[in-house]
Coordinates of C-alpha atoms in Angstrom, one line a residue:
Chain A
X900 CA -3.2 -27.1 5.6
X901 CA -0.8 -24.4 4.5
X902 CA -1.2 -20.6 5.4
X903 CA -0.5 -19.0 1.8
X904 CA -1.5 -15.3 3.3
X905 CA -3.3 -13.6 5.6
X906 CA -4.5 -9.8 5.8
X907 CA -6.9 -7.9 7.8
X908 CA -10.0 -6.8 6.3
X909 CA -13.1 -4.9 8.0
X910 CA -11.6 -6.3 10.8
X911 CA -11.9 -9.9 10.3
X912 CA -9.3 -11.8 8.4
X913 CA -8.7 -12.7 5.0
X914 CA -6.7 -15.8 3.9
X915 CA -5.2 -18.0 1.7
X916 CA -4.8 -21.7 2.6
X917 CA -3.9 -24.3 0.7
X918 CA -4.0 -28.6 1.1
X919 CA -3.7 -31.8 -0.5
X920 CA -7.1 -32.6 -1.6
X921 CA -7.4 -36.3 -1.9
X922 CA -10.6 -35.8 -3.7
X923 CA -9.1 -34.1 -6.7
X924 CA -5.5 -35.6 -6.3
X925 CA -3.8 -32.6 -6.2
X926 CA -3.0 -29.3 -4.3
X927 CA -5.3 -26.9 -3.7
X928 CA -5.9 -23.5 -2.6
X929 CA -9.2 -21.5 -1.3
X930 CA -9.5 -18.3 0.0
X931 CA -11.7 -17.8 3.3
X932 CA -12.8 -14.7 5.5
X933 CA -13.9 -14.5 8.9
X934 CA -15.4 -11.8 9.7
X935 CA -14.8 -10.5 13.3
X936 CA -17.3 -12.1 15.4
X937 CA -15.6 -15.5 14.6
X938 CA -12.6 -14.1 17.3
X939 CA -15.1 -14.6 19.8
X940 CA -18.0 -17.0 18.6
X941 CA -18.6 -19.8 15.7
X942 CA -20.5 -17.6 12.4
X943 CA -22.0 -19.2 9.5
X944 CA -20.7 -20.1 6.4
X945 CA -21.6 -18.5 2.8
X946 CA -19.9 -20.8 -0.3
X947 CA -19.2 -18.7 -3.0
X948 CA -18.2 -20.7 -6.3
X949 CA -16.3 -19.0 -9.2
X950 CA -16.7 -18.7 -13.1
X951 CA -14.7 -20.2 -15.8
X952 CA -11.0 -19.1 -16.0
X953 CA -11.4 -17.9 -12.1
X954 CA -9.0 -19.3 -9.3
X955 CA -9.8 -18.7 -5.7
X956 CA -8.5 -15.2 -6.0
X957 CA -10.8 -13.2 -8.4
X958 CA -14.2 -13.2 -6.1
X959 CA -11.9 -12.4 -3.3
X960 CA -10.2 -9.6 -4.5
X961 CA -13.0 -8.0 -6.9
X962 CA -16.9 -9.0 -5.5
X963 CA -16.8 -6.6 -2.8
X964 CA -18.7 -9.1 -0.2
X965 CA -16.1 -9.3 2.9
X966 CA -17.5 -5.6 3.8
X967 CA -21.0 -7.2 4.4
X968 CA -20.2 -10.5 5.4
X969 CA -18.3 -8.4 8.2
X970 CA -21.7 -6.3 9.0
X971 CA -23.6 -9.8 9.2
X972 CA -21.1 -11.7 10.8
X973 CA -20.5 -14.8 8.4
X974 CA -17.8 -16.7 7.1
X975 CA -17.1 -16.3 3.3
X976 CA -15.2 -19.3 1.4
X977 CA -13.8 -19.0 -2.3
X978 CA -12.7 -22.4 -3.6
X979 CA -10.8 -22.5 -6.5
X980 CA -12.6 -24.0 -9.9
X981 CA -10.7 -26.8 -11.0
X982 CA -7.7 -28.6 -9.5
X983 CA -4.7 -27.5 -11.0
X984 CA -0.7 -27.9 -11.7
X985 CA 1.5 -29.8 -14.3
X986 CA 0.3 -33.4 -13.7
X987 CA -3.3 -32.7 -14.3
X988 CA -4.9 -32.6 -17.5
X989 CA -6.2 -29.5 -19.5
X990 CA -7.6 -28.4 -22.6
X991 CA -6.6 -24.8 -25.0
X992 CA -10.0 -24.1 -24.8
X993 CA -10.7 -22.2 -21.5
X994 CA -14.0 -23.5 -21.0
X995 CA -12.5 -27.2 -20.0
X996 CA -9.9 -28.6 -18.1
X997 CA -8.3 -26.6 -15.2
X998 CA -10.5 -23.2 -14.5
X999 CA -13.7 -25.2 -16.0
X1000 CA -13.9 -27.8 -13.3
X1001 CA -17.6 -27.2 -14.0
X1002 CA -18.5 -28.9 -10.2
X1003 CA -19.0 -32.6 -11.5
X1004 CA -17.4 -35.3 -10.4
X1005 CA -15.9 -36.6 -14.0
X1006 CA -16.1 -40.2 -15.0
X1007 CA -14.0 -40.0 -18.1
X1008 CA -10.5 -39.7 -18.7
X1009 CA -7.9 -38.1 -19.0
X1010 CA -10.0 -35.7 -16.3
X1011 CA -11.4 -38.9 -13.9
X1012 CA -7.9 -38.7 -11.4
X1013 CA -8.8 -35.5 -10.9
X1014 CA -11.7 -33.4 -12.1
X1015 CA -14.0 -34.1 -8.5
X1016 CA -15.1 -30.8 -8.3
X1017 CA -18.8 -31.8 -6.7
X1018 CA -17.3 -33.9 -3.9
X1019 CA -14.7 -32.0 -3.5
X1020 CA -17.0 -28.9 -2.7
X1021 CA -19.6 -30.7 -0.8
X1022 CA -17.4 -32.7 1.3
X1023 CA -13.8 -32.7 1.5
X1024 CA -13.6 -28.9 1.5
X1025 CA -16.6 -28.4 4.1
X1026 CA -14.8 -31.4 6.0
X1027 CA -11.6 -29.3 6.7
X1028 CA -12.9 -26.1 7.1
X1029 CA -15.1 -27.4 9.9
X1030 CA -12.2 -28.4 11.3
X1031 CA -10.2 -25.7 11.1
X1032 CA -12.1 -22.7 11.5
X1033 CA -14.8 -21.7 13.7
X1034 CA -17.7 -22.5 11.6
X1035 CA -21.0 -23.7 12.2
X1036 CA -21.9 -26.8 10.0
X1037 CA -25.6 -26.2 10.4
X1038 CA -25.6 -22.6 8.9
X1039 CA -23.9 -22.8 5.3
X1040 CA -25.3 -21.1 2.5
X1041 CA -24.2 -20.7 -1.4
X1042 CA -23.6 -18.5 -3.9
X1043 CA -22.0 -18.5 -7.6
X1044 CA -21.5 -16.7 -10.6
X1045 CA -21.8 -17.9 -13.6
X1046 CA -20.2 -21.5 -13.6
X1047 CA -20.3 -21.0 -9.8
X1048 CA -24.2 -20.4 -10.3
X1049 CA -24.4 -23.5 -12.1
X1050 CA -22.5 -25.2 -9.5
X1051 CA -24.0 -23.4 -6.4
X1052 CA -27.5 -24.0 -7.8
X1053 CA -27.1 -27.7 -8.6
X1054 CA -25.0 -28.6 -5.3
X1055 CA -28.1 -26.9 -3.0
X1056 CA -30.9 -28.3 -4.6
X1057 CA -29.1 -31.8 -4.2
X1058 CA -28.3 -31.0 -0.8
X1059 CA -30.7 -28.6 0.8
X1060 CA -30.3 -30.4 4.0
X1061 CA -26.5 -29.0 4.1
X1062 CA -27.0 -26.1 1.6
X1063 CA -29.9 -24.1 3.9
X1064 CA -30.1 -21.5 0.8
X1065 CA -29.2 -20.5 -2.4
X1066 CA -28.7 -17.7 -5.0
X1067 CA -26.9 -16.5 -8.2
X1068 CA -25.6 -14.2 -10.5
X1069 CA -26.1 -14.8 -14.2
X1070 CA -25.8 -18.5 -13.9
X1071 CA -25.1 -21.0 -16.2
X1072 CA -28.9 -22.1 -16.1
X1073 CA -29.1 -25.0 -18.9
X1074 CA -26.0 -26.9 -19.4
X1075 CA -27.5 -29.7 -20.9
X1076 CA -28.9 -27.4 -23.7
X1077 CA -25.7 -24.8 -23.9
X1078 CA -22.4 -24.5 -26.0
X1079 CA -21.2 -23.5 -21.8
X1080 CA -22.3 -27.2 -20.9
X1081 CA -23.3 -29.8 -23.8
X1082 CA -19.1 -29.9 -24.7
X1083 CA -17.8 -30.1 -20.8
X1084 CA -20.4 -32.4 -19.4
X1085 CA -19.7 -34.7 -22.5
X1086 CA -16.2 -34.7 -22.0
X1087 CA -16.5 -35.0 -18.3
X1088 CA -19.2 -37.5 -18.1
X1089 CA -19.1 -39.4 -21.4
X1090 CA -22.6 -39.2 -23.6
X1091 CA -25.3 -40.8 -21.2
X1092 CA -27.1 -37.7 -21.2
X1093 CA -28.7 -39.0 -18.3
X1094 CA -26.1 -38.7 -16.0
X1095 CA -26.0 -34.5 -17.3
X1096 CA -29.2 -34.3 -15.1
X1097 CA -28.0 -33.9 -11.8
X1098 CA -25.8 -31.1 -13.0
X1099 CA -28.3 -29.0 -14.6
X1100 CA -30.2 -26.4 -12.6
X1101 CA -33.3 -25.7 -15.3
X1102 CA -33.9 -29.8 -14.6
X1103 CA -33.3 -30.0 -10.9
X1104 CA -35.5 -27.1 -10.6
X1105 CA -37.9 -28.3 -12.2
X1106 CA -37.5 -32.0 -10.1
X1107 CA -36.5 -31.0 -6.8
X1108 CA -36.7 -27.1 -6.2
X1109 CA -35.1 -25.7 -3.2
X1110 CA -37.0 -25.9 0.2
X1111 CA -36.3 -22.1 0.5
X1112 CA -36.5 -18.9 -1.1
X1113 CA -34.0 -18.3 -3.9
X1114 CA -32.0 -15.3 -5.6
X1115 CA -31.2 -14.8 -9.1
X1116 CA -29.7 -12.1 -10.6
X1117 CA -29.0 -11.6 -14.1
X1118 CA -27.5 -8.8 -16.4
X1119 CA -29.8 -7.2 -19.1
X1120 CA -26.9 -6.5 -21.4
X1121 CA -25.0 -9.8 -20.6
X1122 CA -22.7 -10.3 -23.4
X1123 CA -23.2 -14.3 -23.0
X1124 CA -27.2 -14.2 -22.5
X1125 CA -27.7 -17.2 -25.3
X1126 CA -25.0 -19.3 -23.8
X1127 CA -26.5 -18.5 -19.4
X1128 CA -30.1 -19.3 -20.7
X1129 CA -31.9 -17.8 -17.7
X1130 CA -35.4 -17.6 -19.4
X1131 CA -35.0 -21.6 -18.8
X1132 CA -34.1 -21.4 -15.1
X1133 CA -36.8 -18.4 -14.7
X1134 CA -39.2 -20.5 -16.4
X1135 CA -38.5 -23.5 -14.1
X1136 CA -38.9 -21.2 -11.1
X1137 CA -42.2 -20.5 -11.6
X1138 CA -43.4 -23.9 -13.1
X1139 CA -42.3 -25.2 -10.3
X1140 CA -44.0 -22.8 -8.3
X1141 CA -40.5 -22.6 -6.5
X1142 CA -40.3 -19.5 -3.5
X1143 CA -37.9 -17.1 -4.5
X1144 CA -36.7 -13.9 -6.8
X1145 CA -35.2 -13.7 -10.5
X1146 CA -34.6 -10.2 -11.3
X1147 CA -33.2 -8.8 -14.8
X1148 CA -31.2 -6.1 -14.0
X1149 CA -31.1 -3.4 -16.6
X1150 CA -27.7 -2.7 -18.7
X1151 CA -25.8 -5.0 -16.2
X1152 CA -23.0 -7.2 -18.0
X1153 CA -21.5 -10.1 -17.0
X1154 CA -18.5 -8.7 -15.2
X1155 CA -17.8 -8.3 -11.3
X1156 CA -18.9 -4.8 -11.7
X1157 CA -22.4 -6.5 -11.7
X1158 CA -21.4 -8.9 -9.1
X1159 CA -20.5 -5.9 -6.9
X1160 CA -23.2 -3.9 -7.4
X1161 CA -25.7 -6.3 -5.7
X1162 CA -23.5 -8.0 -3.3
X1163 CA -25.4 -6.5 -0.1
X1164 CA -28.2 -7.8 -1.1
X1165 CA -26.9 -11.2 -2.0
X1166 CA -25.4 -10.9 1.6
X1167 CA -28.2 -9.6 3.4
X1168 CA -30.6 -12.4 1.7
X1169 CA -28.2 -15.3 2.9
X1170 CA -27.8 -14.0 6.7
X1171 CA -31.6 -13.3 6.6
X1172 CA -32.1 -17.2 5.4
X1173 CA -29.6 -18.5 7.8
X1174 CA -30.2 -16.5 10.9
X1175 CA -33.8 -14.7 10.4
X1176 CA -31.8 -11.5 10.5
Chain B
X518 CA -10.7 10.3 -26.6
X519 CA -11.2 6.4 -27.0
X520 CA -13.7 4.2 -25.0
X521 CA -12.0 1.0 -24.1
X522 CA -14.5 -0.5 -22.2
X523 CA -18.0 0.4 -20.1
X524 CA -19.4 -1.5 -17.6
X525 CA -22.6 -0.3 -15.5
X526 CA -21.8 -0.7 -12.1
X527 CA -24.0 0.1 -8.8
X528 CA -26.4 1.6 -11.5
X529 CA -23.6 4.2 -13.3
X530 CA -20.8 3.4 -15.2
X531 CA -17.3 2.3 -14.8
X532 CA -15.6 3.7 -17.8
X533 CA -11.9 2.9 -19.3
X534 CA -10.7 5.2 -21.7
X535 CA -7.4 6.5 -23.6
X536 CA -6.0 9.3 -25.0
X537 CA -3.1 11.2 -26.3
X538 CA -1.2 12.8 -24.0
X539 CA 0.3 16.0 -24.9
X540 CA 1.9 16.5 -21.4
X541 CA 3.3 13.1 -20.9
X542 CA 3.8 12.5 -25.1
X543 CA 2.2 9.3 -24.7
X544 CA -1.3 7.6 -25.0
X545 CA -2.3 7.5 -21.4
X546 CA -5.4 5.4 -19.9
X547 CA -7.8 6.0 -17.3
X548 CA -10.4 4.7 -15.6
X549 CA -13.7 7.0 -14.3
X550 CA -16.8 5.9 -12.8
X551 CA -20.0 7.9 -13.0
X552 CA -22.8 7.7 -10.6
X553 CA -26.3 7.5 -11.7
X554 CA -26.6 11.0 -10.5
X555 CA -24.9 12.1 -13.6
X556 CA -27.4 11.0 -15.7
X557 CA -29.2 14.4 -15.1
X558 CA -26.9 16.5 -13.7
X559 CA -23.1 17.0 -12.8
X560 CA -21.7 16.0 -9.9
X561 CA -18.1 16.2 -7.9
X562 CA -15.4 14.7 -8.3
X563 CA -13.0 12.3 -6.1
X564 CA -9.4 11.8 -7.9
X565 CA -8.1 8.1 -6.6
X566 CA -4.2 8.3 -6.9
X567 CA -2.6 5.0 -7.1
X568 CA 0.8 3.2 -5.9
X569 CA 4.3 1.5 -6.9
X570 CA 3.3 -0.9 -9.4
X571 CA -0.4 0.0 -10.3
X572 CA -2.0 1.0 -13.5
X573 CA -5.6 2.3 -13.9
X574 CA -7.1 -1.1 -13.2
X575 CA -6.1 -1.5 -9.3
X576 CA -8.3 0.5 -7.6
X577 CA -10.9 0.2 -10.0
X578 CA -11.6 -3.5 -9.2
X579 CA -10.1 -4.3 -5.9
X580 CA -11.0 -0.5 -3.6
X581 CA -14.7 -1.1 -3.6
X582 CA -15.5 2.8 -4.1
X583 CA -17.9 2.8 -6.9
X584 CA -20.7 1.7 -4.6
X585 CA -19.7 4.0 -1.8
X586 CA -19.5 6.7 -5.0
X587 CA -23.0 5.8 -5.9
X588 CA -24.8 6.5 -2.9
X589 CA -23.2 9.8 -2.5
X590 CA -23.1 10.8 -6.1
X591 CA -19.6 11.4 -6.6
X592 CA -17.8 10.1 -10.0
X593 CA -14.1 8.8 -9.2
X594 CA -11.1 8.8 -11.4
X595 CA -8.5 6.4 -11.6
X596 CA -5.4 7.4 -13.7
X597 CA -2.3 6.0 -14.1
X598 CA 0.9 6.3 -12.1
X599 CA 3.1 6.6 -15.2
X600 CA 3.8 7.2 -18.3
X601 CA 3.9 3.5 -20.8
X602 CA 5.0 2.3 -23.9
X603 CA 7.7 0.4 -26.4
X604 CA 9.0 4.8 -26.6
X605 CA 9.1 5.6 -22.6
X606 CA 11.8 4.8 -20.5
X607 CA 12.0 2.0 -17.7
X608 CA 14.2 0.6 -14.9
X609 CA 14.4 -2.8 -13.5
X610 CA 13.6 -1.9 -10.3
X611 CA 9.6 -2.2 -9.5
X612 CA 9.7 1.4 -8.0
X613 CA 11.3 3.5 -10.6
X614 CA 9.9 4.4 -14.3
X615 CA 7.0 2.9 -15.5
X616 CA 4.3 2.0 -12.8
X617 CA 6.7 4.6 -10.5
X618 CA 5.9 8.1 -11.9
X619 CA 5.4 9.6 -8.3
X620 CA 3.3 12.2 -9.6
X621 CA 6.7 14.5 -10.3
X622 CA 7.8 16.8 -13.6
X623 CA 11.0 14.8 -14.2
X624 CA 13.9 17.2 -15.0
X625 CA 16.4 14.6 -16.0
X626 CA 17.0 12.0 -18.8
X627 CA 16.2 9.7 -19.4
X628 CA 13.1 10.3 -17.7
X629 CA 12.2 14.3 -18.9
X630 CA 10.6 13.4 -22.3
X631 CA 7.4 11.5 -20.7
X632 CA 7.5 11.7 -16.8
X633 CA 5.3 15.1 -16.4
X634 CA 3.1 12.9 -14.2
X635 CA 2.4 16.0 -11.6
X636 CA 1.4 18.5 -14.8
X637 CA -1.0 15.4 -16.0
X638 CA -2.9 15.1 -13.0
X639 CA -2.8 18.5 -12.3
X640 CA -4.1 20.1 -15.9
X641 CA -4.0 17.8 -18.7
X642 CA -6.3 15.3 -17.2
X643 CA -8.6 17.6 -14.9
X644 CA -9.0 19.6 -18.6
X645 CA -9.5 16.7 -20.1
X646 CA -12.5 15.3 -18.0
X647 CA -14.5 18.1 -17.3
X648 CA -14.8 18.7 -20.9
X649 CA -16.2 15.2 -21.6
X650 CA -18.0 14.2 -18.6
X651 CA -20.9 16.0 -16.7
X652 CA -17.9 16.9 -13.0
X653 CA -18.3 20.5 -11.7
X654 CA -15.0 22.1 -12.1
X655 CA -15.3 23.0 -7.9
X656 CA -16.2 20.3 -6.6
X657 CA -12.5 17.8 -6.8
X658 CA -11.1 16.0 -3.9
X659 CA -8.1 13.6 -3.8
X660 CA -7.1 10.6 -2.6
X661 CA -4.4 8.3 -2.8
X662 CA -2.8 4.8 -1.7
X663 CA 1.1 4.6 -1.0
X664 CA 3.0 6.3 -3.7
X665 CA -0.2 7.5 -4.8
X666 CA -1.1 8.9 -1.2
X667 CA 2.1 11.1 -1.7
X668 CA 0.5 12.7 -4.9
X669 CA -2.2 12.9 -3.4
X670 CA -1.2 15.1 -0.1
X671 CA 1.6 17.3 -2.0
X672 CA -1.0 18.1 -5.1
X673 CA -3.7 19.2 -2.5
X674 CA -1.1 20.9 -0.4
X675 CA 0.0 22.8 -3.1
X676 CA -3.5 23.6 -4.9
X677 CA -5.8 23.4 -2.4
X678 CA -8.1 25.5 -4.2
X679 CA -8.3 23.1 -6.9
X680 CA -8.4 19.8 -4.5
X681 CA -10.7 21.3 -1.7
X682 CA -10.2 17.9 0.4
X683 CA -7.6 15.4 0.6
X684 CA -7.2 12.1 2.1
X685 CA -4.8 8.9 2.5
X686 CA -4.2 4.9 2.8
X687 CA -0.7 4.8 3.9
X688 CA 0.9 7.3 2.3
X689 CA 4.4 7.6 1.8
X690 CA 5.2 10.5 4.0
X691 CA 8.9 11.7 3.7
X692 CA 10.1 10.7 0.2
X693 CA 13.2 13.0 0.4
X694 CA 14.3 11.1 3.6
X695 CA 13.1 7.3 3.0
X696 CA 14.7 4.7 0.0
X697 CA 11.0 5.3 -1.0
X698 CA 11.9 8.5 -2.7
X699 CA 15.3 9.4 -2.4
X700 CA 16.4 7.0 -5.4
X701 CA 13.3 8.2 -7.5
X702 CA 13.6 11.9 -6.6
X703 CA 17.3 11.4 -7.7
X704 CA 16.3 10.1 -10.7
X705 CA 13.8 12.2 -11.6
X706 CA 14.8 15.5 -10.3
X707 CA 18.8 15.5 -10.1
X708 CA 20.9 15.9 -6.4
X709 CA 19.6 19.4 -5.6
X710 CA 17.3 18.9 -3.1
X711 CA 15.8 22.0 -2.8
X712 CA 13.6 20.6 -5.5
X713 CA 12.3 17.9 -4.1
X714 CA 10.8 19.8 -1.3
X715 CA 7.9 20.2 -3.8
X716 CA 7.2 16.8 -3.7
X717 CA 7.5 15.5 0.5
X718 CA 3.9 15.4 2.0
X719 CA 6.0 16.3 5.5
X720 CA 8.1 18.7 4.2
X721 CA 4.4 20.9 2.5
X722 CA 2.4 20.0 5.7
X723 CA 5.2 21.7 8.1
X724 CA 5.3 25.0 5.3
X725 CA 1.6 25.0 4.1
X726 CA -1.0 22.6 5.3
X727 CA -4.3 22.4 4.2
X728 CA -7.4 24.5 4.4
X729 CA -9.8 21.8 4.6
X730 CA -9.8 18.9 7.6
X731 CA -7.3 16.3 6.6
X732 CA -8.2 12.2 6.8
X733 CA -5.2 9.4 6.7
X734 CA -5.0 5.8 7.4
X735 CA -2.7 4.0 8.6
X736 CA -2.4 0.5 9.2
X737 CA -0.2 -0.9 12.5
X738 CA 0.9 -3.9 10.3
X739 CA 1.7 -2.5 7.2
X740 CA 5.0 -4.3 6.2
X741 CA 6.7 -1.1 4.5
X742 CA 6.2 1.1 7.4
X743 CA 10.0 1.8 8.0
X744 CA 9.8 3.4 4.3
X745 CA 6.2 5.2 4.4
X746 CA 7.4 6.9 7.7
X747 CA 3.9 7.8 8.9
X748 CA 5.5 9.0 12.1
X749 CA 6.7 12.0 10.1
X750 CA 3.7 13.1 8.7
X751 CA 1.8 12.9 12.2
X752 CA 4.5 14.9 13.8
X753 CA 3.7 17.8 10.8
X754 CA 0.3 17.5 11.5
X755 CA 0.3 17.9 15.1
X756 CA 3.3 20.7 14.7
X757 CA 1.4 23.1 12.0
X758 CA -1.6 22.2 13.8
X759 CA -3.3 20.8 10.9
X760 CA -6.9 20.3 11.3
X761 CA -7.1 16.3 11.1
X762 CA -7.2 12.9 11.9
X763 CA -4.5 10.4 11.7
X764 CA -5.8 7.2 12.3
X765 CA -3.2 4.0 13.3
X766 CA -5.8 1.0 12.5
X767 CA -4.5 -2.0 14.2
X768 CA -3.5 -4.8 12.3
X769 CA -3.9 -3.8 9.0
X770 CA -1.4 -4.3 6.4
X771 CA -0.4 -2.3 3.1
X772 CA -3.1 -4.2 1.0
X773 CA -6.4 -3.3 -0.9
X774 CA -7.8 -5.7 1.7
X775 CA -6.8 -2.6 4.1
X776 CA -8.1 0.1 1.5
X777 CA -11.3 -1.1 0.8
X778 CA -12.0 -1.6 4.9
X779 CA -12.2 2.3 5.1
X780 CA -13.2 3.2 2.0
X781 CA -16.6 3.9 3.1
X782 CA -15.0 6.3 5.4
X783 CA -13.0 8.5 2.9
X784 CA -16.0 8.5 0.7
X785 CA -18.1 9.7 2.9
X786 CA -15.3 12.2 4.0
X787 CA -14.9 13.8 1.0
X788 CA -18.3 14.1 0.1
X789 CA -19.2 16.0 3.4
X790 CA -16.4 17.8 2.8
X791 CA -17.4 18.7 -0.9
X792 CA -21.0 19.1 0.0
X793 CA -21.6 19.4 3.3
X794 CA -23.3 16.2 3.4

């Protein structure tokens, strides 16, 4: 593992690391903050998965959340969304190939060498952090926007056991059904629509919920509201009589000025889940 | 006046907008955010001056103020720090002509024709706002980051009925004495240096001060403190007995990662200096 950058922020630290991934075949880079308790003690962990045509850096530098995770005293991670450089394969359109990783693990080529987004976010990644840092395994939570709510969304209600809760902004809520899904998951998983399923939070809702309470926030005035779909995920919540919150927020767009504005709360809801704060 | 983009943000609005600039004979962009306060009423106003290399954009995304803004109901304005365009003159060099404009009149070509950054910020743009947004005329404090923490503390040292509280992020102190200045002084303002005296934060400290309390940061790791010269401006403060506090924060570096950290602080600052909060 490679120090890329480190700078002090609210008194913890923020970095830049990167490493050869031999999930995805490739280097890759994350950004992670500890916040200051983890100079004296191990903290939890709070995932937090990008959009499309994000890197490790945007979240980092835009979402306001190291402030908070500092007052609650957990570990943020931002992992980039797709492998990346000249020997893996990508696509003009900006909704596939690299920065549209999409979480899956891909079974088709030319992205199978490299597109393993899923295992490479809930288990090599995890792996070395655990390693590295001082992180407790038990305590990780998740969090996304957008293709990172898809990805958070689908990854914790696969694996609540590792995943202890969950939450959103304006996720992609309906691949499966979406122009932001039906073209990527085909492309990365071939056809079978049956193999979409496990990637699809409106269908894993609706099979295997999440065993705790779960936040999702989306924009009013969302300039991609047809493609996001939330009135399927919202739906799903309450057929499946899932625990949890899906709240429209009025005149909100899609941008990190929304993610921002209810960051705390995002915070706040993931320390109170992990440590009954 | 254009609209580039809005985006509500912590319940106000994060504006973008452009216009023509009769001072700096250019169009100009800015950003503003308004609080939800100024839905039904006007409130103050906090200038954010940015550094070497920014535009409008930098603050707005990376300082995390708009929430801070929110809760105390204080709209923010981000300007630029030059002059642009295909017409306005440039350098190679990262910290002269556009990106650079170090909130000076230029009185040399090439610069003269566009580089009235000081006038801009001064009257064109305070005009400017106040006629088009709900901002009490009274109520304006300053802030700034580097380069832009320099315009800051010499605009509210030299109108300091105009900017009734200023503050800092590691400001460059002593432009007349560090290669962050004397080059771009030179440039700007020819080899007499009795003119730049207008424009050193230590020189108008040491001759005028400030009426109001006075708040910088400074951070112990910053890796351009041999040309900010913070030492300077704390020996002015302490000499001309400047009601203030000049904090060293250990650690941190020149980043937005170190701007954000104490952004709640200067907010909050500002806003019981405006309103006695």
């Amino acid at each position: 593992m490679e120090i890329i950058s480190e700078n002090i922020c609210f008194d913890g630290v923020q970095g830049v690391y990167s490493h050869k991934s031999t999930t995805c075949n490739c280097d890759m880079t994350f950004g992670l903050y500890l916040p200051p308790q983890a100079k004296t003690q191990s903290v939890p962990v709070l995932w937090y998965l990008s959009g499309l045509t994000c890197n490790h850096e945007n979240a980092m530098t835009k979402a306001g959340a190291q402030g908070w995770a500092a007052q609650h005293g957990i570990a943020l991670i931002f992992p980039d969304t797709s492998p990346r450089g000249d020997g893996v394969a990508d696509d003009d359109n900006y909704t596939l190939g690299q920065g549209a990783g999409f979480y899956v693990n891909a079974t088709q080529d030319p992205w199978k060498p490299h597109f393993q987004m899923w295992d490479y976010i809930a288990d090599e990644l995890p792996a070395l952090v655990m390693s590295e840092f001082p992180l407790i395994d038990d305590l990780q939570a998740i969090i996304g926007h957008s293709m990172g709510g898809h990805g958070a969304l689908t990854l914790a209600m696969t694996r609540p056991e590792q995943f202890k809760s969950v939450s959103a902004f304006a996720p992609i809520a309906n691949p499966s059904t979406s122009p932001w899904g039906q073209e990527q998951l085909s492309a990365y998983l071939g056809d079978d629509k049956d193999t979409w399923a496990a990637y699809d939070s409106t269908v894993l809702m609706h099979e295997n919920g999440h065993p705790n309470h779960v936040l999702i926030d989306q924009g009013t005035s969302d300039q991609f509201l047809n493609l996001l779909q939330p009135e399927k995920l919202s739906e799903a919540m309450a057929a499946k009589r899932q625990q949890g919150t899906f709240r429209m927020q009025k005149g909100f767009d899609h941008s990190y000025f929304f993610v921002a504005s209810f960051m705390e709360d995002h915070v706040g809801f993931h320390a109170q889940a992990l440590m009954g704060e």
